[in-house]
Amino acid sequence: MIRKLRIKITVILSAVLTIVIVGVMITINFLEHSNHQTQINERLLKIAYNNGVIPNEYRNNNKKSESGYIDTFSVLVDGAYNLIGIYAGRTDVISQEEYIEYANEAVNSGDRTGEIDNYAYLLEFKSYGKIIVFLDISQYNNSEKNLLITSVIMGIVGIIVFIIISITLSFWLVRPVKETFEKQKRFISDASHELKTPLAVISANTDVLEGEIGENKWLSYIRLESKRMSELVNELLCLARLDDKSGHQLIMTQINLSDLVLSVALPFESTVFEMGKKFDVDVQPDIICKGDESSIKHIISILIDNAVKYSDEHGAISVKLYKQSNKNVIEVYNTGDGIKPENTSKIFERFFRQDESRNSQTGGYGLGLPIAKSSVEAHGGKLSVQSEYGKWAKFIVTLP
């Protein structure tokens, strides 16, 4: 549990920080792009307003770019698209035919603004016709590309650093929880051991009293509650052993799972018959697996006992064992109220009970399924549940 909590904290912190870093990266690159677009549009508008003549403030930048193109040029045409003139800082880099090709492509695009190759263009209407202003934006594109590469590298490094910090923080954050959990485990274990002796004494004295005074309803109540308390103590001790992995070692042997399931399921047959319910056992023969025999028996017993308790009147209960894709599958099904969709994950939590009024009648403390799940996972398997609320429920154990 502590390990899962630590992983959850690490994942949440890392995810939040990653989202923040990615958000900052996107914002920086977007702002840079927006700033460049503003500068480009401003230059294009000023040149267009100046009828293609480059303003003095831009003349120092009118150089040959790395790609071999001049920084800016303008093409003027009349209403019939006849060439009026071309304004360019240099005429030895691009020929007049190329200027006209760029202008035609811009006009034919139907857009007032856009990009062609490494040029941004602006088409403006004038009294004499139109002017198409072109601006080399390769330096802007290179700047944005370099910023993107730099921000991605820094972002990746930042994410890795934050993940390491999150892992370190997770150990520190779960330390109080771990200490509390360890104390809780010790208390449950110690209290359960201490309760076993007085419960045994109460049970023994009840038997002695019954022998002296005969059957008595009060003694029956004492015996019944002592039995329920003993079951709770045994379940708490089982949980304590499962939590203390160092002190609870499974004895893994080759077992005949088919015979084991039958040995646990068949004793329930008479009880179910007396309750007027249908009980079906379908076991594939000679299925062998490696596991702890007593632990697997306990798992099956818990699931069948739950199916009997929570099945409806004159309902049906079935137990199946079969092999599927090199996995051993045990299914325990019962008709009845089933499980609410929002409770399908909660039922494996300790002390959780879906219906408190129903559980007060059937008994149980919400520990059986957590014990079964922990035992299944200790075998490297999986315990899952399927249900249609108000109709049926099915627990599925998958063992290697």
mmCIF file of C-alpha atoms in Angstrom:
data_model
loop_
_atom_site.group_PDB
_atom_site.id
_atom_site.type_symbol
_atom_site.label_atom_id
_atom_site.label_comp_id
_atom_site.label_asym_id
_atom_site.label_seq_id
_atom_site.Cartn_x
_atom_site.Cartn_y
_atom_site.Cartn_z
ATOM 1 C CA MET A 1 0.000 0.000 0.000
ATOM 2 C CA ILE A 2 2.794 2.423 0.912
ATOM 3 C CA ARG A 3 4.591 1.645 -2.341
ATOM 4 C CA LYS A 4 1.420 2.302 -4.355
ATOM 5 C CA LEU A 5 0.893 5.583 -2.485
ATOM 6 C CA ARG A 6 4.472 6.652 -3.193
ATOM 7 C CA ILE A 7 4.086 5.798 -6.889
ATOM 8 C CA LYS A 8 0.804 7.731 -7.018
ATOM 9 C CA ILE A 9 2.405 10.803 -5.427
ATOM 10 C CA THR A 10 5.352 10.615 -7.822
ATOM 11 C CA VAL A 11 3.081 10.279 -10.853
ATOM 12 C CA ILE A 12 0.820 13.157 -9.771
ATOM 13 C CA LEU A 13 3.706 15.528 -8.978
ATOM 14 C CA SER A 14 5.534 14.607 -12.192
ATOM 15 C CA ALA A 15 2.373 14.999 -14.267
ATOM 16 C CA VAL A 16 1.562 18.416 -12.779
ATOM 17 C CA LEU A 17 5.107 19.691 -13.240
ATOM 18 C CA THR A 18 5.277 18.282 -16.770
ATOM 19 C CA ILE A 19 2.040 20.067 -17.671
ATOM 20 C CA VAL A 20 3.440 23.315 -16.231
ATOM 21 C CA ILE A 21 6.723 22.967 -18.153
ATOM 22 C CA VAL A 22 4.967 22.081 -21.421
ATOM 23 C CA GLY A 23 2.580 24.987 -20.867
ATOM 24 C CA VAL A 24 5.482 27.406 -20.346
ATOM 25 C CA MET A 25 7.259 26.048 -23.457
ATOM 26 C CA ILE A 26 4.152 26.454 -25.609
ATOM 27 C CA THR A 27 3.524 29.957 -24.229
ATOM 28 C CA ILE A 28 7.097 31.125 -24.876
ATOM 29 C CA ASN A 29 7.134 29.771 -28.438
ATOM 30 C CA PHE A 30 3.662 31.142 -29.144
ATOM 31 C CA LEU A 31 4.611 34.604 -27.864
ATOM 32 C CA GLU A 32 7.815 34.544 -29.929
ATOM 33 C CA HIS A 33 5.859 33.549 -33.035
ATOM 34 C CA SER A 34 3.226 36.226 -32.369
ATOM 35 C CA ASN A 35 5.906 38.864 -31.863
ATOM 36 C CA HIS A 36 7.561 37.919 -35.159
ATOM 37 C CA GLN A 37 4.217 37.989 -36.970
ATOM 38 C CA THR A 38 3.586 41.472 -35.589
ATOM 39 C CA GLN A 39 7.005 42.665 -36.762
ATOM 40 C CA ILE A 40 6.534 41.096 -40.201
ATOM 41 C CA ASN A 41 3.066 42.604 -40.685
ATOM 42 C CA GLU A 42 4.319 45.993 -39.502
ATOM 43 C CA ARG A 43 7.172 45.981 -42.013
ATOM 44 C CA LEU A 44 4.947 44.821 -44.858
ATOM 45 C CA LEU A 45 2.345 47.518 -44.110
ATOM 46 C CA LYS A 46 4.927 50.302 -43.904
ATOM 47 C CA ILE A 47 6.532 49.294 -47.190
ATOM 48 C CA ALA A 48 3.105 48.976 -48.854
ATOM 49 C CA TYR A 49 2.110 52.408 -47.503
ATOM 50 C CA ASN A 50 5.370 53.770 -48.930
ATOM 51 C CA ASN A 51 4.471 52.322 -52.380
ATOM 52 C CA GLY A 52 7.266 49.746 -52.276
ATOM 53 C CA VAL A 53 10.043 52.117 -51.269
ATOM 54 C CA ILE A 54 11.924 50.702 -48.297
ATOM 55 C CA PRO A 55 11.704 53.106 -45.311
ATOM 56 C CA ASN A 56 15.000 54.390 -43.969
ATOM 57 C CA GLU A 57 14.560 52.502 -40.687
ATOM 58 C CA TYR A 58 14.756 49.177 -42.584
ATOM 59 C CA ARG A 59 17.535 50.007 -45.032
ATOM 60 C CA ASN A 60 20.310 48.696 -42.791
ATOM 61 C CA ASN A 61 18.615 45.283 -42.811
ATOM 62 C CA ASN A 62 18.325 45.165 -46.586
ATOM 63 C CA LYS A 63 21.049 42.575 -47.071
ATOM 64 C CA LYS A 64 21.505 39.300 -48.858
ATOM 65 C CA SER A 65 20.144 36.544 -46.610
ATOM 66 C CA GLU A 66 21.735 33.144 -45.985
ATOM 67 C CA SER A 67 19.401 31.527 -48.554
ATOM 68 C CA GLY A 68 20.593 33.899 -51.278
ATOM 69 C CA TYR A 69 17.417 36.046 -51.382
ATOM 70 C CA ILE A 70 17.170 39.741 -50.805
ATOM 71 C CA ASP A 71 15.363 40.934 -47.696
ATOM 72 C CA THR A 72 12.370 42.631 -49.353
ATOM 73 C CA PHE A 73 10.919 43.571 -52.727
ATOM 74 C CA SER A 74 7.638 44.927 -54.076
ATOM 75 C CA VAL A 75 5.736 44.410 -57.325
ATOM 76 C CA LEU A 76 3.297 47.098 -58.547
ATOM 77 C CA VAL A 77 0.544 46.306 -61.102
ATOM 78 C CA ASP A 78 -2.383 48.253 -62.512
ATOM 79 C CA GLY A 79 -6.066 47.207 -62.501
ATOM 80 C CA ALA A 80 -5.489 44.930 -65.516
ATOM 81 C CA TYR A 81 -2.487 43.324 -63.732
ATOM 82 C CA ASN A 82 0.000 44.957 -66.085
ATOM 83 C CA LEU A 83 3.400 45.454 -64.511
ATOM 84 C CA ILE A 84 4.030 49.032 -63.424
ATOM 85 C CA GLY A 85 7.299 48.591 -61.599
ATOM 86 C CA ILE A 86 9.448 46.581 -59.230
ATOM 87 C CA TYR A 87 11.160 47.951 -56.128
ATOM 88 C CA ALA A 88 14.002 45.895 -54.737
ATOM 89 C CA GLY A 89 17.191 46.550 -52.852
ATOM 90 C CA ARG A 90 19.141 44.407 -55.336
ATOM 91 C CA THR A 91 18.389 43.138 -58.812
ATOM 92 C CA ASP A 92 21.287 40.690 -59.208
ATOM 93 C CA VAL A 93 19.885 38.030 -56.870
ATOM 94 C CA ILE A 94 16.400 37.427 -58.293
ATOM 95 C CA SER A 95 15.501 38.028 -61.916
ATOM 96 C CA GLN A 96 12.574 40.141 -63.016
ATOM 97 C CA GLU A 97 10.761 36.988 -64.220
ATOM 98 C CA GLU A 98 11.037 35.487 -60.705
ATOM 99 C CA TYR A 99 9.622 38.674 -59.168
ATOM 100 C CA ILE A 100 6.633 38.412 -61.484
ATOM 101 C CA GLU A 101 6.185 34.658 -60.730
ATOM 102 C CA TYR A 102 6.062 35.399 -56.981
ATOM 103 C CA ALA A 103 3.558 38.214 -57.595
ATOM 104 C CA ASN A 104 1.316 36.001 -59.776
ATOM 105 C CA GLU A 105 1.335 33.208 -57.214
ATOM 106 C CA ALA A 106 0.369 35.649 -54.452
ATOM 107 C CA VAL A 107 -2.459 37.145 -56.532
ATOM 108 C CA ASN A 108 -3.752 33.726 -57.647
ATOM 109 C CA SER A 109 -3.872 32.484 -54.042
ATOM 110 C CA GLY A 110 -6.786 34.828 -53.395
ATOM 111 C CA ASP A 111 -5.416 35.704 -49.943
ATOM 112 C CA ARG A 112 -4.451 39.167 -48.807
ATOM 113 C CA THR A 113 -1.557 37.763 -46.762
ATOM 114 C CA GLY A 114 0.356 34.514 -46.761
ATOM 115 C CA GLU A 115 3.721 32.833 -47.280
ATOM 116 C CA ILE A 116 5.513 31.597 -50.387
ATOM 117 C CA ASP A 117 8.756 29.709 -49.850
ATOM 118 C CA ASN A 118 10.663 31.823 -47.315
ATOM 119 C CA TYR A 119 8.710 34.995 -48.127
ATOM 120 C CA ALA A 120 5.737 36.548 -46.372
ATOM 121 C CA TYR A 121 3.626 38.719 -48.639
ATOM 122 C CA LEU A 122 0.967 41.412 -48.349
ATOM 123 C CA LEU A 123 -1.383 42.477 -51.136
ATOM 124 C CA GLU A 124 -2.694 46.063 -50.873
ATOM 125 C CA PHE A 125 -5.089 47.921 -53.178
ATOM 126 C CA LYS A 126 -3.919 51.311 -54.462
ATOM 127 C CA SER A 127 -5.399 54.025 -56.654
ATOM 128 C CA TYR A 128 -3.284 52.828 -59.561
ATOM 129 C CA GLY A 129 -3.993 49.095 -58.994
ATOM 130 C CA LYS A 130 -2.252 46.808 -56.520
ATOM 131 C CA ILE A 131 1.058 46.427 -54.733
ATOM 132 C CA ILE A 132 2.382 43.057 -53.552
ATOM 133 C CA VAL A 133 5.102 43.409 -50.897
ATOM 134 C CA PHE A 134 7.398 40.471 -50.127
ATOM 135 C CA LEU A 135 9.618 40.052 -47.064
ATOM 136 C CA ASP A 136 12.243 37.363 -46.499
ATOM 137 C CA ILE A 137 11.309 35.684 -43.182
ATOM 138 C CA SER A 138 14.008 32.999 -43.109
ATOM 139 C CA GLN A 139 15.772 34.690 -40.190
ATOM 140 C CA TYR A 140 12.501 34.740 -38.230
ATOM 141 C CA ASN A 141 11.880 31.057 -39.006
ATOM 142 C CA ASN A 142 15.426 30.119 -37.986
ATOM 143 C CA SER A 143 15.049 32.077 -34.760
ATOM 144 C CA GLU A 144 11.780 30.289 -33.929
ATOM 145 C CA LYS A 145 13.285 26.899 -34.798
ATOM 146 C CA ASN A 146 16.296 27.507 -32.532
ATOM 147 C CA LEU A 147 14.007 28.651 -29.704
ATOM 148 C CA LEU A 148 11.842 25.539 -30.116
ATOM 149 C CA ILE A 149 14.868 23.186 -30.024
ATOM 150 C CA THR A 150 16.329 24.987 -27.010
ATOM 151 C CA SER A 151 13.027 24.992 -25.108
ATOM 152 C CA VAL A 152 12.424 21.284 -25.857
ATOM 153 C CA ILE A 153 15.894 20.327 -24.607
ATOM 154 C CA MET A 154 15.515 22.465 -21.485
ATOM 155 C CA GLY A 155 11.999 21.124 -20.966
ATOM 156 C CA ILE A 156 13.150 17.494 -21.151
ATOM 157 C CA VAL A 157 15.995 18.190 -18.731
ATOM 158 C CA GLY A 158 13.581 20.019 -16.425
ATOM 159 C CA ILE A 159 11.075 17.152 -16.507
ATOM 160 C CA ILE A 160 13.794 14.612 -15.661
ATOM 161 C CA VAL A 161 15.006 16.781 -12.778
ATOM 162 C CA PHE A 162 11.438 17.230 -11.499
ATOM 163 C CA ILE A 163 10.801 13.480 -11.690
ATOM 164 C CA ILE A 164 13.876 12.856 -9.550
ATOM 165 C CA ILE A 165 12.708 15.550 -7.114
ATOM 166 C CA SER A 166 9.192 14.023 -7.086
ATOM 167 C CA ILE A 167 10.585 10.584 -6.239
ATOM 168 C CA THR A 168 12.620 12.083 -3.397
ATOM 169 C CA LEU A 169 9.627 14.070 -2.147
ATOM 170 C CA SER A 170 7.392 10.993 -2.274
ATOM 171 C CA PHE A 171 9.631 9.187 0.224
ATOM 172 C CA TRP A 172 9.483 12.194 2.537
ATOM 173 C CA LEU A 173 5.719 12.727 2.158
ATOM 174 C CA VAL A 174 4.735 9.101 2.850
ATOM 175 C CA ARG A 175 7.012 8.744 5.863
ATOM 176 C CA PRO A 176 4.312 9.807 8.389
ATOM 177 C CA VAL A 177 1.770 7.579 6.627
ATOM 178 C CA LYS A 178 4.203 4.675 6.663
ATOM 179 C CA GLU A 179 4.872 5.109 10.375
ATOM 180 C CA THR A 180 1.134 5.281 11.122
ATOM 181 C CA PHE A 181 0.470 2.226 8.960
ATOM 182 C CA GLU A 182 3.221 0.257 10.708
ATOM 183 C CA LYS A 183 1.771 1.171 14.098
ATOM 184 C CA GLN A 184 -1.688 0.167 12.889
ATOM 185 C CA LYS A 185 -0.392 -3.196 11.694
ATOM 186 C CA ARG A 186 1.346 -3.841 15.011
ATOM 187 C CA PHE A 187 -1.792 -2.845 16.926
ATOM 188 C CA ILE A 188 -4.043 -5.119 14.844
ATOM 189 C CA SER A 189 -1.641 -8.017 15.204
ATOM 190 C CA ASP A 190 -1.078 -7.531 18.950
ATOM 191 C CA ALA A 191 -4.745 -6.873 19.714
ATOM 192 C CA SER A 192 -5.857 -9.890 17.716
ATOM 193 C CA HIS A 193 -3.407 -12.158 19.559
ATOM 194 C CA GLU A 194 -4.501 -10.733 22.915
ATOM 195 C CA LEU A 195 -8.192 -11.245 22.090
ATOM 196 C CA LYS A 196 -7.810 -14.891 21.131
ATOM 197 C CA THR A 197 -7.192 -16.034 24.721
ATOM 198 C CA PRO A 198 -10.226 -14.359 26.394
ATOM 199 C CA LEU A 199 -12.450 -15.480 23.525
ATOM 200 C CA ALA A 200 -11.286 -19.055 23.995
ATOM 201 C CA VAL A 201 -11.983 -18.775 27.744
ATOM 202 C CA ILE A 202 -15.472 -17.334 27.116
ATOM 203 C CA SER A 203 -16.265 -20.140 24.682
ATOM 204 C CA ALA A 204 -15.001 -22.811 27.067
ATOM 205 C CA ASN A 205 -16.925 -21.373 30.038
ATOM 206 C CA THR A 206 -20.071 -21.188 27.908
ATOM 207 C CA ASP A 207 -19.781 -24.902 27.195
ATOM 208 C CA VAL A 208 -19.266 -25.618 30.915
ATOM 209 C CA LEU A 209 -22.293 -23.534 31.919
ATOM 210 C CA GLU A 210 -24.436 -25.187 29.292
ATOM 211 C CA GLY A 211 -23.441 -28.568 30.716
ATOM 212 C CA GLU A 212 -24.522 -27.498 34.205
ATOM 213 C CA ILE A 213 -27.738 -25.568 33.535
ATOM 214 C CA GLY A 214 -28.715 -26.954 30.152
ATOM 215 C CA GLU A 215 -29.564 -25.079 26.977
ATOM 216 C CA ASN A 216 -30.208 -21.395 27.492
ATOM 217 C CA LYS A 217 -30.934 -18.656 24.946
ATOM 218 C CA TRP A 218 -28.556 -16.291 26.723
ATOM 219 C CA LEU A 219 -25.737 -18.800 26.451
ATOM 220 C CA SER A 220 -26.621 -19.268 22.789
ATOM 221 C CA TYR A 221 -26.274 -15.506 22.263
ATOM 222 C CA ILE A 222 -22.898 -15.537 24.030
ATOM 223 C CA ARG A 223 -21.696 -18.469 21.917
ATOM 224 C CA LEU A 224 -22.915 -16.847 18.686
ATOM 225 C CA GLU A 225 -21.234 -13.518 19.384
ATOM 226 C CA SER A 226 -18.050 -15.240 20.571
ATOM 227 C CA LYS A 227 -17.954 -17.139 17.307
ATOM 228 C CA ARG A 228 -18.423 -13.929 15.299
ATOM 229 C CA MET A 229 -15.713 -12.210 17.320
ATOM 230 C CA SER A 230 -13.353 -15.150 16.781
ATOM 231 C CA GLU A 231 -13.947 -14.946 13.019
ATOM 232 C CA LEU A 232 -13.158 -11.236 13.058
ATOM 233 C CA VAL A 233 -9.967 -11.826 15.058
ATOM 234 C CA ASN A 234 -8.870 -14.552 12.641
ATOM 235 C CA GLU A 235 -9.502 -12.257 9.669
ATOM 236 C CA LEU A 236 -7.524 -9.446 11.298
ATOM 237 C CA LEU A 237 -4.649 -11.826 11.986
ATOM 238 C CA CYS A 238 -4.771 -12.999 8.380
ATOM 239 C CA LEU A 239 -4.579 -9.397 7.165
ATOM 240 C CA ALA A 240 -1.690 -8.695 9.534
ATOM 241 C CA ARG A 241 0.222 -11.688 8.150
ATOM 242 C CA LEU A 242 -0.466 -10.613 4.565
ATOM 243 C CA ASP A 243 0.702 -7.055 5.319
ATOM 244 C CA ASP A 244 3.855 -8.329 6.964
ATOM 245 C CA LYS A 245 5.377 -9.893 3.878
ATOM 246 C CA SER A 246 8.607 -10.724 5.690
ATOM 247 C CA GLY A 247 6.705 -12.745 8.275
ATOM 248 C CA HIS A 248 4.244 -14.465 5.939
ATOM 249 C CA GLN A 249 5.863 -16.772 3.433
ATOM 250 C CA LEU A 250 3.685 -18.766 1.055
ATOM 251 C CA ILE A 251 4.536 -22.458 0.839
ATOM 252 C CA MET A 252 4.486 -22.918 -2.931
ATOM 253 C CA THR A 253 3.947 -26.493 -4.109
ATOM 254 C CA GLN A 254 2.471 -28.244 -7.112
ATOM 255 C CA ILE A 255 -1.229 -28.745 -6.341
ATOM 256 C CA ASN A 256 -4.166 -30.261 -8.178
ATOM 257 C CA LEU A 257 -6.334 -27.171 -8.444
ATOM 258 C CA SER A 258 -9.308 -29.171 -9.731
ATOM 259 C CA ASP A 259 -9.395 -31.393 -6.629
ATOM 260 C CA LEU A 260 -8.819 -28.393 -4.365
ATOM 261 C CA VAL A 261 -11.761 -26.428 -5.808
ATOM 262 C CA LEU A 262 -14.044 -29.454 -5.479
ATOM 263 C CA SER A 263 -12.941 -30.068 -1.884
ATOM 264 C CA VAL A 264 -13.899 -26.483 -0.959
ATOM 265 C CA ALA A 265 -17.051 -26.122 -3.075
ATOM 266 C CA LEU A 266 -18.866 -29.429 -2.432
ATOM 267 C CA PRO A 267 -19.303 -28.944 1.369
ATOM 268 C CA PHE A 268 -21.416 -25.850 0.555
ATOM 269 C CA GLU A 269 -23.833 -27.974 -1.465
ATOM 270 C CA SER A 270 -25.958 -29.129 1.480
ATOM 271 C CA THR A 271 -26.150 -25.622 2.960
ATOM 272 C CA VAL A 272 -27.238 -24.125 -0.344
ATOM 273 C CA PHE A 273 -29.784 -26.912 -0.881
ATOM 274 C CA GLU A 274 -31.344 -26.251 2.524
ATOM 275 C CA MET A 275 -31.674 -22.578 1.610
ATOM 276 C CA GLY A 276 -33.655 -23.551 -1.495
ATOM 277 C CA LYS A 277 -31.023 -22.243 -3.893
ATOM 278 C CA LYS A 278 -29.405 -23.775 -6.944
ATOM 279 C CA PHE A 279 -25.718 -24.708 -6.735
ATOM 280 C CA ASP A 280 -23.674 -25.710 -9.776
ATOM 281 C CA VAL A 281 -20.008 -26.746 -9.843
ATOM 282 C CA ASP A 282 -18.209 -27.079 -13.184
ATOM 283 C CA VAL A 283 -14.542 -28.011 -12.773
ATOM 284 C CA GLN A 284 -12.190 -28.892 -15.596
ATOM 285 C CA PRO A 285 -10.289 -31.993 -14.453
ATOM 286 C CA ASP A 286 -6.555 -32.337 -13.717
ATOM 287 C CA ILE A 287 -5.583 -28.655 -13.700
ATOM 288 C CA ILE A 288 -2.217 -28.378 -11.973
ATOM 289 C CA CYS A 289 -0.755 -25.128 -10.659
ATOM 290 C CA LYS A 290 1.884 -23.939 -8.236
ATOM 291 C CA GLY A 291 0.618 -22.238 -5.114
ATOM 292 C CA ASP A 292 0.000 -22.271 -1.388
ATOM 293 C CA GLU A 293 -2.746 -24.845 -0.824
ATOM 294 C CA SER A 294 -4.227 -23.397 2.370
ATOM 295 C CA SER A 295 -4.160 -19.851 0.970
ATOM 296 C CA ILE A 296 -5.963 -20.833 -2.246
ATOM 297 C CA LYS A 297 -8.533 -22.817 -0.244
ATOM 298 C CA HIS A 298 -9.190 -19.716 1.833
ATOM 299 C CA ILE A 299 -9.642 -17.579 -1.308
ATOM 300 C CA ILE A 300 -12.206 -19.971 -2.810
ATOM 301 C CA SER A 301 -13.997 -20.358 0.530
ATOM 302 C CA ILE A 302 -14.339 -16.567 0.916
ATOM 303 C CA LEU A 303 -15.776 -16.130 -2.587
ATOM 304 C CA ILE A 304 -18.263 -19.015 -2.323
ATOM 305 C CA ASP A 305 -19.334 -17.938 1.176
ATOM 306 C CA ASN A 306 -19.980 -14.402 -0.152
ATOM 307 C CA ALA A 307 -21.938 -15.807 -3.116
ATOM 308 C CA VAL A 308 -24.141 -17.828 -0.754
ATOM 309 C CA LYS A 309 -24.711 -14.886 1.617
ATOM 310 C CA TYR A 310 -25.540 -12.322 -1.033
ATOM 311 C CA SER A 311 -27.524 -14.463 -3.490
ATOM 312 C CA ASP A 312 -31.239 -13.776 -3.683
ATOM 313 C CA GLU A 313 -33.951 -16.097 -2.387
ATOM 314 C CA HIS A 314 -34.167 -19.234 -4.567
ATOM 315 C CA GLY A 315 -31.254 -17.809 -6.524
ATOM 316 C CA ALA A 316 -28.400 -19.557 -8.321
ATOM 317 C CA ILE A 317 -24.743 -19.966 -7.404
ATOM 318 C CA SER A 318 -22.088 -21.453 -9.663
ATOM 319 C CA VAL A 319 -18.401 -22.251 -9.366
ATOM 320 C CA LYS A 320 -16.250 -22.808 -12.459
ATOM 321 C CA LEU A 321 -12.632 -23.751 -13.019
ATOM 322 C CA TYR A 322 -11.029 -23.810 -16.454
ATOM 323 C CA LYS A 323 -7.767 -23.098 -18.259
ATOM 324 C CA GLN A 324 -7.500 -20.134 -20.601
ATOM 325 C CA SER A 325 -4.344 -18.989 -22.409
ATOM 326 C CA ASN A 326 -2.012 -20.752 -19.943
ATOM 327 C CA LYS A 327 -3.913 -19.151 -17.045
ATOM 328 C CA ASN A 328 -6.037 -20.920 -14.472
ATOM 329 C CA VAL A 329 -9.395 -19.183 -14.052
ATOM 330 C CA ILE A 330 -11.831 -19.621 -11.165
ATOM 331 C CA GLU A 331 -15.262 -17.988 -11.480
ATOM 332 C CA VAL A 332 -17.768 -17.664 -8.640
ATOM 333 C CA TYR A 333 -21.168 -16.402 -9.772
ATOM 334 C CA ASN A 334 -24.398 -15.648 -7.964
ATOM 335 C CA THR A 335 -27.715 -14.026 -8.760
ATOM 336 C CA GLY A 336 -28.899 -11.284 -6.450
ATOM 337 C CA ASP A 337 -28.496 -7.574 -5.881
ATOM 338 C CA GLY A 338 -25.086 -7.481 -7.500
ATOM 339 C CA ILE A 339 -22.713 -4.576 -7.052
ATOM 340 C CA LYS A 340 -23.293 -0.921 -7.845
ATOM 341 C CA PRO A 341 -21.013 0.323 -10.664
ATOM 342 C CA GLU A 342 -19.431 2.944 -8.397
ATOM 343 C CA ASN A 343 -18.569 0.245 -5.834
ATOM 344 C CA THR A 344 -16.786 -2.267 -8.078
ATOM 345 C CA SER A 345 -13.382 -0.968 -6.974
ATOM 346 C CA LYS A 346 -14.371 -0.087 -3.401
ATOM 347 C CA ILE A 347 -15.475 -3.611 -2.470
ATOM 348 C CA PHE A 348 -11.827 -4.632 -2.242
ATOM 349 C CA GLU A 349 -11.140 -1.933 0.341
ATOM 350 C CA ARG A 350 -10.934 -2.998 3.977
ATOM 351 C CA PHE A 351 -14.132 -2.698 6.037
ATOM 352 C CA PHE A 352 -16.135 -1.482 3.021
ATOM 353 C CA ARG A 353 -19.691 -2.802 2.903
ATOM 354 C CA GLN A 354 -22.125 -1.881 0.167
ATOM 355 C CA ASP A 355 -25.276 -2.360 2.229
ATOM 356 C CA GLU A 356 -24.881 -1.896 5.978
ATOM 357 C CA SER A 357 -28.409 -3.146 6.773
ATOM 358 C CA ARG A 358 -27.896 -6.278 4.680
ATOM 359 C CA ASN A 359 -24.506 -6.994 6.267
ATOM 360 C CA SER A 360 -25.946 -6.742 9.764
ATOM 361 C CA GLN A 361 -28.127 -9.717 8.834
ATOM 362 C CA THR A 362 -25.595 -11.787 6.911
ATOM 363 C CA GLY A 363 -22.604 -10.994 9.102
ATOM 364 C CA GLY A 364 -19.182 -10.064 7.817
ATOM 365 C CA TYR A 365 -16.917 -7.120 8.450
ATOM 366 C CA GLY A 366 -15.763 -6.181 4.965
ATOM 367 C CA LEU A 367 -12.470 -8.053 5.290
ATOM 368 C CA GLY A 368 -13.056 -11.194 3.222
ATOM 369 C CA LEU A 369 -12.566 -9.686 -0.230
ATOM 370 C CA PRO A 370 -9.478 -7.613 0.765
ATOM 371 C CA ILE A 371 -7.945 -10.813 2.186
ATOM 372 C CA ALA A 372 -8.802 -12.752 -0.989
ATOM 373 C CA LYS A 373 -7.377 -10.010 -3.227
ATOM 374 C CA SER A 374 -4.130 -9.783 -1.239
ATOM 375 C CA SER A 375 -3.738 -13.579 -1.307
ATOM 376 C CA VAL A 376 -4.379 -13.752 -5.062
ATOM 377 C CA GLU A 377 -1.854 -10.980 -5.731
ATOM 378 C CA ALA A 378 0.679 -12.753 -3.495
ATOM 379 C CA HIS A 379 0.397 -15.670 -5.961
ATOM 380 C CA GLY A 380 1.041 -13.304 -8.887
ATOM 381 C CA GLY A 381 -2.604 -13.487 -9.936
ATOM 382 C CA LYS A 382 -5.534 -11.115 -10.279
ATOM 383 C CA LEU A 383 -8.968 -10.887 -8.648
ATOM 384 C CA SER A 384 -11.600 -8.923 -10.554
ATOM 385 C CA VAL A 385 -15.368 -8.512 -10.466
ATOM 386 C CA GLN A 386 -18.133 -8.219 -13.033
ATOM 387 C CA SER A 387 -21.695 -7.343 -12.117
ATOM 388 C CA GLU A 388 -25.056 -6.145 -13.353
ATOM 389 C CA TYR A 389 -26.573 -4.300 -10.453
ATOM 390 C CA GLY A 390 -29.840 -5.801 -9.318
ATOM 391 C CA LYS A 391 -29.246 -9.057 -11.198
ATOM 392 C CA TRP A 392 -25.925 -10.819 -10.645
ATOM 393 C CA ALA A 393 -22.265 -10.644 -9.623
ATOM 394 C CA LYS A 394 -19.241 -12.691 -10.676
ATOM 395 C CA PHE A 395 -15.780 -12.785 -9.125
ATOM 396 C CA ILE A 396 -12.943 -13.968 -11.334
ATOM 397 C CA VAL A 397 -9.627 -15.291 -9.988
ATOM 398 C CA THR A 398 -6.808 -15.612 -12.508
ATOM 399 C CA LEU A 399 -3.781 -17.583 -11.359
ATOM 400 C CA PRO A 400 -0.564 -18.286 -13.277
#
